[in-house]
PDB file of C-alpha atoms in Angstrom:
ATOM      1  CA  MET V   1      27.151 -20.391 -23.908  1.00 51.00           C
ATOM      2  CA  LYS V   2      26.646 -16.992 -24.631  1.00 46.00           C
ATOM      3  CA  THR V   3      22.669 -17.770 -23.492  1.00 46.00           C
ATOM      4  CA  LYS V   4      23.230 -18.610 -21.024  1.00 45.00           C
ATOM      5  CA  LYS V   5      25.266 -15.944 -20.696  1.00 43.00           C
ATOM      6  CA  PHE V   6      22.643 -13.589 -22.339  1.00 37.00           C
ATOM      7  CA  SER V   7      20.130 -15.634 -20.387  1.00 41.00           C
ATOM      8  CA  THR V   8      21.652 -13.809 -17.327  1.00 41.00           C
ATOM      9  CA  LEU V   9      22.162 -10.281 -17.519  1.00 38.00           C
ATOM     10  CA  LEU V  10      18.708 -10.427 -18.711  1.00 36.00           C
ATOM     11  CA  LEU V  11      17.215 -11.330 -15.376  1.00 37.00           C
ATOM     12  CA  ALA V  12      19.882  -9.771 -13.311  1.00 39.00           C
ATOM     13  CA  GLY V  13      18.448  -6.466 -15.516  1.00 41.00           C
ATOM     14  CA  LEU V  14      14.467  -7.315 -14.455  1.00 35.00           C
ATOM     15  CA  CYS V  15      15.209  -7.806 -11.323  1.00 40.00           C
ATOM     16  CA  CYS V  16      17.132  -4.259 -10.284  1.00 40.00           C
ATOM     17  CA  MET V  17      14.157  -2.182 -12.827  1.00 39.00           C
ATOM     18  CA  THR V  18      11.817  -3.776 -10.198  1.00 43.00           C
ATOM     19  CA  LEU V  19      14.069  -3.151  -7.384  1.00 44.00           C
ATOM     20  CA  ALA V  20      14.087   0.174  -7.986  1.00 48.00           C
ATOM     21  CA  SER V  21      10.012   1.502  -7.047  1.00 64.00           C
ATOM     22  CA  GLY V  22       7.673  -1.781  -6.308  1.00 73.00           C
ATOM     23  CA  CYS V  23       8.494  -5.517  -3.784  1.00 87.00           C
ATOM     24  CA  GLY V  24       6.978  -9.228  -3.960  1.00 74.00           C
ATOM     25  CA  ALA V  25       5.132  -9.377  -0.462  1.00 66.00           C
ATOM     26  CA  ASP V  26       7.037 -12.442   0.308  1.00 60.00           C
ATOM     27  CA  GLY V  27      10.556 -10.449  -0.015  1.00 53.00           C
ATOM     28  CA  ALA V  28      11.330 -11.269  -3.363  1.00 42.00           C
ATOM     29  CA  ALA V  29      10.872  -8.587  -5.455  1.00 40.00           C
ATOM     30  CA  ASN V  30       8.549  -7.430  -7.579  1.00 42.00           C
ATOM     31  CA  PRO V  31       8.033  -8.978 -11.032  1.00 35.00           C
ATOM     32  CA  ALA V  32       8.843  -7.302 -13.856  1.00 33.00           C
ATOM     33  CA  GLU V  33       6.147  -9.478 -16.170  1.00 33.00           C
ATOM     34  CA  ASN V  34       3.411  -8.259 -14.204  1.00 36.00           C
ATOM     35  CA  SER V  35       0.240 -10.562 -13.522  1.00 33.00           C
ATOM     36  CA  ALA V  36      -2.961 -10.013 -13.710  1.00 31.00           C
ATOM     37  CA  GLY V  37      -5.247  -6.759 -11.452  1.00 31.00           C
ATOM     38  CA  GLU V  38      -1.080  -5.956 -11.500  1.00 36.00           C
ATOM     39  CA  THR V  39      -0.036  -3.139 -12.492  1.00 31.00           C
ATOM     40  CA  GLN V  40       3.794  -2.415 -13.679  1.00 34.00           C
ATOM     41  CA  ALA V  41       5.370  -1.044  -9.943  1.00 34.00           C
ATOM     42  CA  GLY V  42       6.773   2.398 -10.420  1.00 36.00           C
ATOM     43  CA  GLU V  43       6.040   2.754 -13.971  1.00 38.00           C
ATOM     44  CA  GLU V  44       5.788   6.380 -13.631  1.00 38.00           C
ATOM     45  CA  GLY V  45       1.612   7.644 -15.628  1.00 38.00           C
ATOM     46  CA  ASN V  46       0.152   4.466 -15.173  1.00 43.00           C
ATOM     47  CA  GLU V  47      -3.004   4.145 -14.164  1.00 49.00           C
ATOM     48  CA  GLY V  48      -3.400   1.169 -11.431  1.00 48.00           C
ATOM     49  CA  THR V  49      -6.382  -1.680 -12.380  1.00 48.00           C
ATOM     50  CA  GLU V  50      -9.978  -0.715 -12.276  1.00 48.00           C
ATOM     51  CA  SER V  51     -11.012  -2.410  -8.759  1.00 43.00           C
ATOM     52  CA  GLU V  52     -14.450  -4.636  -8.269  1.00 54.00           C
ATOM     53  CA  LYS V  53     -16.936  -3.384  -6.361  1.00 72.00           C
ATOM     54  CA  GLU V  54     -16.206  -4.443  -2.803  1.00 86.00           C
ATOM     55  CA  THR V  55     -16.264  -3.809   0.897  1.00 92.00           C
ATOM     56  CA  VAL V  56     -13.954  -4.048   3.738  1.00 92.00           C
ATOM     57  CA  GLY V  57     -16.030  -5.237   5.487  1.00 91.00           C
ATOM     58  CA  GLU V  58     -16.294  -5.684   9.779  1.00 91.00           C
ATOM     59  CA  PHE V  59     -13.373  -5.038  11.666  1.00 90.00           C
ATOM     60  CA  SER V  60     -10.895  -4.307  14.800  1.00 91.00           C
ATOM     61  CA  THR V  61      -7.714  -3.538  14.381  1.00 93.00           C
ATOM     62  CA  GLN V  62      -5.011  -1.672  16.426  1.00 94.00           C
ATOM     63  CA  ASP V  63      -2.130   0.047  15.593  1.00 96.00           C
ATOM     64  CA  THR V  64       1.313  -0.394  16.626  1.00 96.00           C
ATOM     65  CA  GLU V  65       0.553   2.365  19.436  1.00 95.00           C
ATOM     66  CA  GLY V  66      -1.090   0.139  20.448  1.00 95.00           C
ATOM     67  CA  GLU V  67      -4.931   1.836  19.501  1.00 97.00           C
ATOM     68  CA  THR V  68      -8.294   0.204  18.206  1.00 96.00           C
ATOM     69  CA  TYR V  69      -9.846   1.258  15.320  1.00 96.00           C
ATOM     70  CA  THR V  70     -12.817  -0.203  13.133  1.00 94.00           C
ATOM     71  CA  GLN V  71     -14.061   0.053   9.863  1.00 95.00           C
ATOM     72  CA  GLU V  72     -15.701   3.764  11.929  1.00 96.00           C
ATOM     73  CA  ILE V  73     -12.072   5.040  10.820  1.00 96.00           C
ATOM     74  CA  PHE V  74     -14.383   5.426   6.889  1.00 97.00           C
ATOM     75  CA  ALA V  75     -15.922   7.720   8.065  1.00 97.00           C
ATOM     76  CA  GLU V  76     -14.732  11.085   9.050  1.00 94.00           C
ATOM     77  CA  TYR V  77     -13.533  11.118   5.963  1.00 97.00           C
ATOM     78  CA  ASP V  78     -14.490  11.366   1.993  1.00 96.00           C
ATOM     79  CA  LEU V  79     -12.178   9.605   0.622  1.00 98.00           C
ATOM     80  CA  THR V  80      -9.342   7.678   2.591  1.00 98.00           C
ATOM     81  CA  LEU V  81      -5.757   6.245   0.453  1.00 98.00           C
ATOM     82  CA  VAL V  82      -4.870   2.850   1.920  1.00 98.00           C
ATOM     83  CA  ASN V  83      -1.655   2.212   1.777  1.00 98.00           C
ATOM     84  CA  VAL V  84      -0.469  -1.874   2.090  1.00 98.00           C
ATOM     85  CA  PHE V  85       3.757  -2.393   2.605  1.00 98.00           C
ATOM     86  CA  THR V  86       6.197  -3.528   4.066  1.00 97.00           C
ATOM     87  CA  THR V  87       8.668  -2.776   6.743  1.00 98.00           C
ATOM     88  CA  TRP V  88      11.685  -3.861   4.548  1.00 97.00           C
ATOM     89  CA  CYS V  89      10.855  -2.649   1.135  1.00 97.00           C
ATOM     90  CA  SER V  90      12.443   0.019   0.343  1.00 97.00           C
ATOM     91  CA  PRO V  91      10.232   1.919  -1.942  1.00 97.00           C
ATOM     92  CA  CYS V  92       7.771   1.023   0.980  1.00 98.00           C
ATOM     93  CA  VAL V  93       9.233   3.261   2.912  1.00 98.00           C
ATOM     94  CA  ASN V  94      10.637   5.480   0.627  1.00 97.00           C
ATOM     95  CA  GLU V  95       7.375   7.173   0.304  1.00 98.00           C
ATOM     96  CA  ILE V  96       6.504   7.473   3.218  1.00 98.00           C
ATOM     97  CA  PRO V  97       7.503  11.088   3.553  1.00 98.00           C
ATOM     98  CA  ASP V  98       5.118  11.903   0.624  1.00 98.00           C
ATOM     99  CA  LEU V  99       2.626  10.256   1.983  1.00 99.00           C
ATOM    100  CA  GLU V 100       2.361  12.155   5.358  1.00 98.00           C
ATOM    101  CA  GLU V 101       3.034  15.429   3.670  1.00 98.00           C
ATOM    102  CA  LEU V 102      -0.021  14.265   1.479  1.00 98.00           C
ATOM    103  CA  HIS V 103      -1.456  13.053   4.362  1.00 98.00           C
ATOM    104  CA  ASN V 104      -1.658  16.936   5.812  1.00 97.00           C
ATOM    105  CA  GLU V 105      -2.326  18.883   2.790  1.00 96.00           C
ATOM    106  CA  MET V 106      -5.360  16.477   1.928  1.00 96.00           C
ATOM    107  CA  LYS V 107      -7.255  16.248   4.909  1.00 94.00           C
ATOM    108  CA  GLU V 108      -9.208  19.808   4.651  1.00 93.00           C
ATOM    109  CA  LYS V 109     -10.363  18.741   1.201  1.00 94.00           C
ATOM    110  CA  GLY V 110     -11.743  14.740   3.371  1.00 96.00           C
ATOM    111  CA  VAL V 111      -9.596  13.218   2.300  1.00 98.00           C
ATOM    112  CA  ASN V 112      -6.749  10.557   5.328  1.00 98.00           C
ATOM    113  CA  VAL V 113      -3.955   8.291   5.166  1.00 99.00           C
ATOM    114  CA  VAL V 114      -3.875   4.434   6.232  1.00 98.00           C
ATOM    115  CA  GLY V 115      -1.148   2.382   6.301  1.00 98.00           C
ATOM    116  CA  ILE V 116      -1.334  -1.061   6.589  1.00 98.00           C
ATOM    117  CA  VAL V 117       2.074  -2.492   7.639  1.00 97.00           C
ATOM    118  CA  LEU V 118       1.432  -6.238   6.277  1.00 95.00           C
ATOM    119  CA  ASP V 119       4.006  -8.001   7.530  1.00 95.00           C
ATOM    120  CA  ALA V 120       3.186  -6.785  11.474  1.00 95.00           C
ATOM    121  CA  ALA V 121      -0.372  -9.575  10.413  1.00 90.00           C
ATOM    122  CA  GLY V 122       2.226 -12.410  12.487  1.00 79.00           C
ATOM    123  CA  THR V 123      -0.049 -16.256  12.801  1.00 75.00           C
ATOM    124  CA  ALA V 124      -2.921 -17.175  14.362  1.00 72.00           C
ATOM    125  CA  GLY V 125      -4.006 -14.063  15.408  1.00 71.00           C
ATOM    126  CA  ASN V 126      -1.348 -12.395  16.964  1.00 84.00           C
ATOM    127  CA  PRO V 127       1.614  -9.677  15.489  1.00 92.00           C
ATOM    128  CA  ASP V 128       4.804 -10.493  14.936  1.00 93.00           C
ATOM    129  CA  GLU V 129       6.743  -7.944  17.970  1.00 95.00           C
ATOM    130  CA  GLU V 130       9.171  -7.777  16.222  1.00 96.00           C
ATOM    131  CA  VAL V 131       7.708  -5.925  13.269  1.00 97.00           C
ATOM    132  CA  VAL V 132       5.667  -3.849  14.823  1.00 97.00           C
ATOM    133  CA  GLU V 133       8.898  -2.268  17.217  1.00 97.00           C
ATOM    134  CA  LYS V 134      10.115  -2.455  13.461  1.00 98.00           C
ATOM    135  CA  ALA V 135       7.167   0.351  12.116  1.00 98.00           C
ATOM    136  CA  LYS V 136       7.646   2.430  14.693  1.00 98.00           C
ATOM    137  CA  LEU V 137      10.874   3.121  14.568  1.00 97.00           C
ATOM    138  CA  LEU V 138       9.479   3.340  11.163  1.00 97.00           C
ATOM    139  CA  ALA V 139       6.807   6.258  11.472  1.00 97.00           C
ATOM    140  CA  GLU V 140       9.256   7.864  14.013  1.00 97.00           C
ATOM    141  CA  LYS V 141      12.615   7.661  11.656  1.00 97.00           C
ATOM    142  CA  THR V 142       9.746   8.777   8.390  1.00 97.00           C
ATOM    143  CA  GLY V 143       7.904  11.518  10.339  1.00 97.00           C
ATOM    144  CA  ALA V 144       4.824   9.467   9.939  1.00 98.00           C
ATOM    145  CA  THR V 145       1.582  10.947  11.962  1.00 98.00           C
ATOM    146  CA  TYR V 146      -1.486   8.891   9.910  1.00 98.00           C
ATOM    147  CA  PRO V 147      -1.513   5.712  12.007  1.00 98.00           C
ATOM    148  CA  PHE V 148       0.060   2.424  11.436  1.00 98.00           C
ATOM    149  CA  LEU V 149      -2.366  -0.327  11.371  1.00 97.00           C
ATOM    150  CA  ILE V 150      -1.458  -4.244  11.941  1.00 96.00           C
ATOM    151  CA  PRO V 151      -3.488  -6.711   9.636  1.00 91.00           C
ATOM    152  CA  ASP V 152      -5.863  -8.243  12.329  1.00 82.00           C
ATOM    153  CA  ALA V 153      -8.348 -11.739  10.523  1.00 76.00           C
ATOM    154  CA  SER V 154     -10.286 -10.912   8.951  1.00 79.00           C
ATOM    155  CA  ASN V 155      -8.021  -9.481   6.208  1.00 81.00           C
ATOM    156  CA  PHE V 156     -10.688  -6.168   5.526  1.00 85.00           C
ATOM    157  CA  ASN V 157     -12.653  -8.099   4.612  1.00 80.00           C
ATOM    158  CA  GLY V 158     -10.572 -10.945   2.027  1.00 87.00           C
ATOM    159  CA  ARG V 159      -8.565  -8.144   0.560  1.00 89.00           C
ATOM    160  CA  LEU V 160      -5.221  -8.776   1.517  1.00 90.00           C
ATOM    161  CA  SER V 161      -4.984 -11.787   1.157  1.00 86.00           C
ATOM    162  CA  GLY V 162      -4.121 -11.505  -2.451  1.00 82.00           C
ATOM    163  CA  ILE V 163      -1.472  -8.408  -2.347  1.00 91.00           C
ATOM    164  CA  ALA V 164       1.781 -10.009  -4.811  1.00 90.00           C
ATOM    165  CA  ALA V 165       3.505  -7.190  -4.191  1.00 95.00           C
ATOM    166  CA  VAL V 166       3.752  -3.804  -2.491  1.00 96.00           C
ATOM    167  CA  PRO V 167       3.707  -1.374  -2.232  1.00 98.00           C
ATOM    168  CA  GLU V 168      -0.330  -1.286  -2.749  1.00 98.00           C
ATOM    169  CA  THR V 169      -2.850   1.737  -2.389  1.00 98.00           C
ATOM    170  CA  PHE V 170      -6.561   1.418  -2.757  1.00 97.00           C
ATOM    171  CA  PHE V 171      -9.342   4.197  -2.429  1.00 98.00           C
ATOM    172  CA  VAL V 172     -11.934   3.969   0.736  1.00 97.00           C
ATOM    173  CA  ASP V 173     -15.377   5.674   0.315  1.00 97.00           C
ATOM    174  CA  GLN V 174     -16.992   7.208   4.039  1.00 95.00           C
ATOM    175  CA  ASP V 175     -19.694   3.662   3.215  1.00 95.00           C
ATOM    176  CA  GLY V 176     -16.405   2.140   3.441  1.00 95.00           C
ATOM    177  CA  ASN V 177     -16.047   0.377  -0.276  1.00 95.00           C
ATOM    178  CA  ILE V 178     -13.930   0.171  -1.833  1.00 95.00           C
ATOM    179  CA  VAL V 179     -13.287   2.842  -5.194  1.00 95.00           C
ATOM    180  CA  GLY V 180     -11.135   3.002  -7.677  1.00 94.00           C
ATOM    181  CA  GLU V 181      -8.909   2.027  -8.682  1.00 94.00           C
ATOM    182  CA  THR V 182      -5.920  -0.023  -7.358  1.00 95.00           C
ATOM    183  CA  TYR V 183      -2.103   1.448  -7.696  1.00 97.00           C
ATOM    184  CA  THR V 184       0.965  -0.692  -7.393  1.00 96.00           C
ATOM    185  CA  GLY V 185       4.289   0.899  -6.825  1.00 97.00           C
ATOM    186  CA  SER V 186       5.445   3.985  -5.660  1.00 97.00           C
ATOM    187  CA  ARG V 187       4.154   7.196  -6.907  1.00 98.00           C
ATOM    188  CA  SER V 188       5.904  10.585  -6.327  1.00 97.00           C
ATOM    189  CA  LEU V 189       4.173  13.394  -3.939  1.00 98.00           C
ATOM    190  CA  GLU V 190       2.797  15.745  -7.230  1.00 98.00           C
ATOM    191  CA  GLU V 191       1.739  11.622  -8.520  1.00 98.00           C
ATOM    192  CA  TRP V 192      -0.427  11.036  -5.701  1.00 98.00           C
ATOM    193  CA  LYS V 193      -1.881  14.143  -5.987  1.00 97.00           C
ATOM    194  CA  GLU V 194      -3.294  13.548  -8.800  1.00 97.00           C
ATOM    195  CA  ILE V 195      -4.228  10.354  -8.740  1.00 97.00           C
ATOM    196  CA  VAL V 196      -6.124  11.352  -5.577  1.00 97.00           C
ATOM    197  CA  GLU V 197      -7.936  14.227  -7.541  1.00 95.00           C
ATOM    198  CA  THR V 198      -8.854  12.152  -9.946  1.00 95.00           C
ATOM    199  CA  GLU V 199     -10.764   9.709  -7.479  1.00 95.00           C
ATOM    200  CA  LEU V 200     -12.129  12.393  -5.104  1.00 93.00           C
ATOM    201  CA  LYS V 201     -14.017  14.208  -8.777  1.00 89.00           C
ATOM    202  CA  GLY V 202     -15.122   9.389  -9.712  1.00 82.00           C
ATOM    203  CA  GLU V 203     -13.102   9.772 -12.949  1.00 51.00           C
ATOM    204  CA  GLY V 204     -10.398   6.273 -11.332  1.00 50.00           C
ATOM    205  CA  LYS V 205     -15.042   4.750 -10.061  1.00 53.00           C
TER     206      LYS V 205
END
């Protein structure tokens, strides 16, 4: 009985710890014990995992306002921070104002920010309109002006298919290559500034 009670308390504690900074992409909390290629969500000072050189490929999709975007969105900036999130993930939502501030501050350095609303993908290539509306309201509430893209059928050349926890953030250069490291879990504005500066210098490549 004592062993069972201890196990229950331990599991509850781990769930609370991980809910603070990351969520499972299927709606569950991000597991406390990470699988290969994941970092502990929200663990301060913890670097992301090394990304293999890959590309987002060609795509055509819309944002939540109905504007069409292609891979050319990346050609306009030296580096683009791509933040994959869901509308129901509290840590995802809570860091959007910081990402908006980062977006405004880093433009002059050739850095852009793009959001991808993972739960808006829907089925059979059709976006989930209910989620799209939630994302619109979320942008208004948080003051986000950077685009919230709806994943297209290619899932960014398959890059989004293996995401198990959100928020997940990666970087894309102006040629459409995924560069540097992948970061699972939310970060503060100051942490993102430091990470972006590192990626700009090529230290994370």
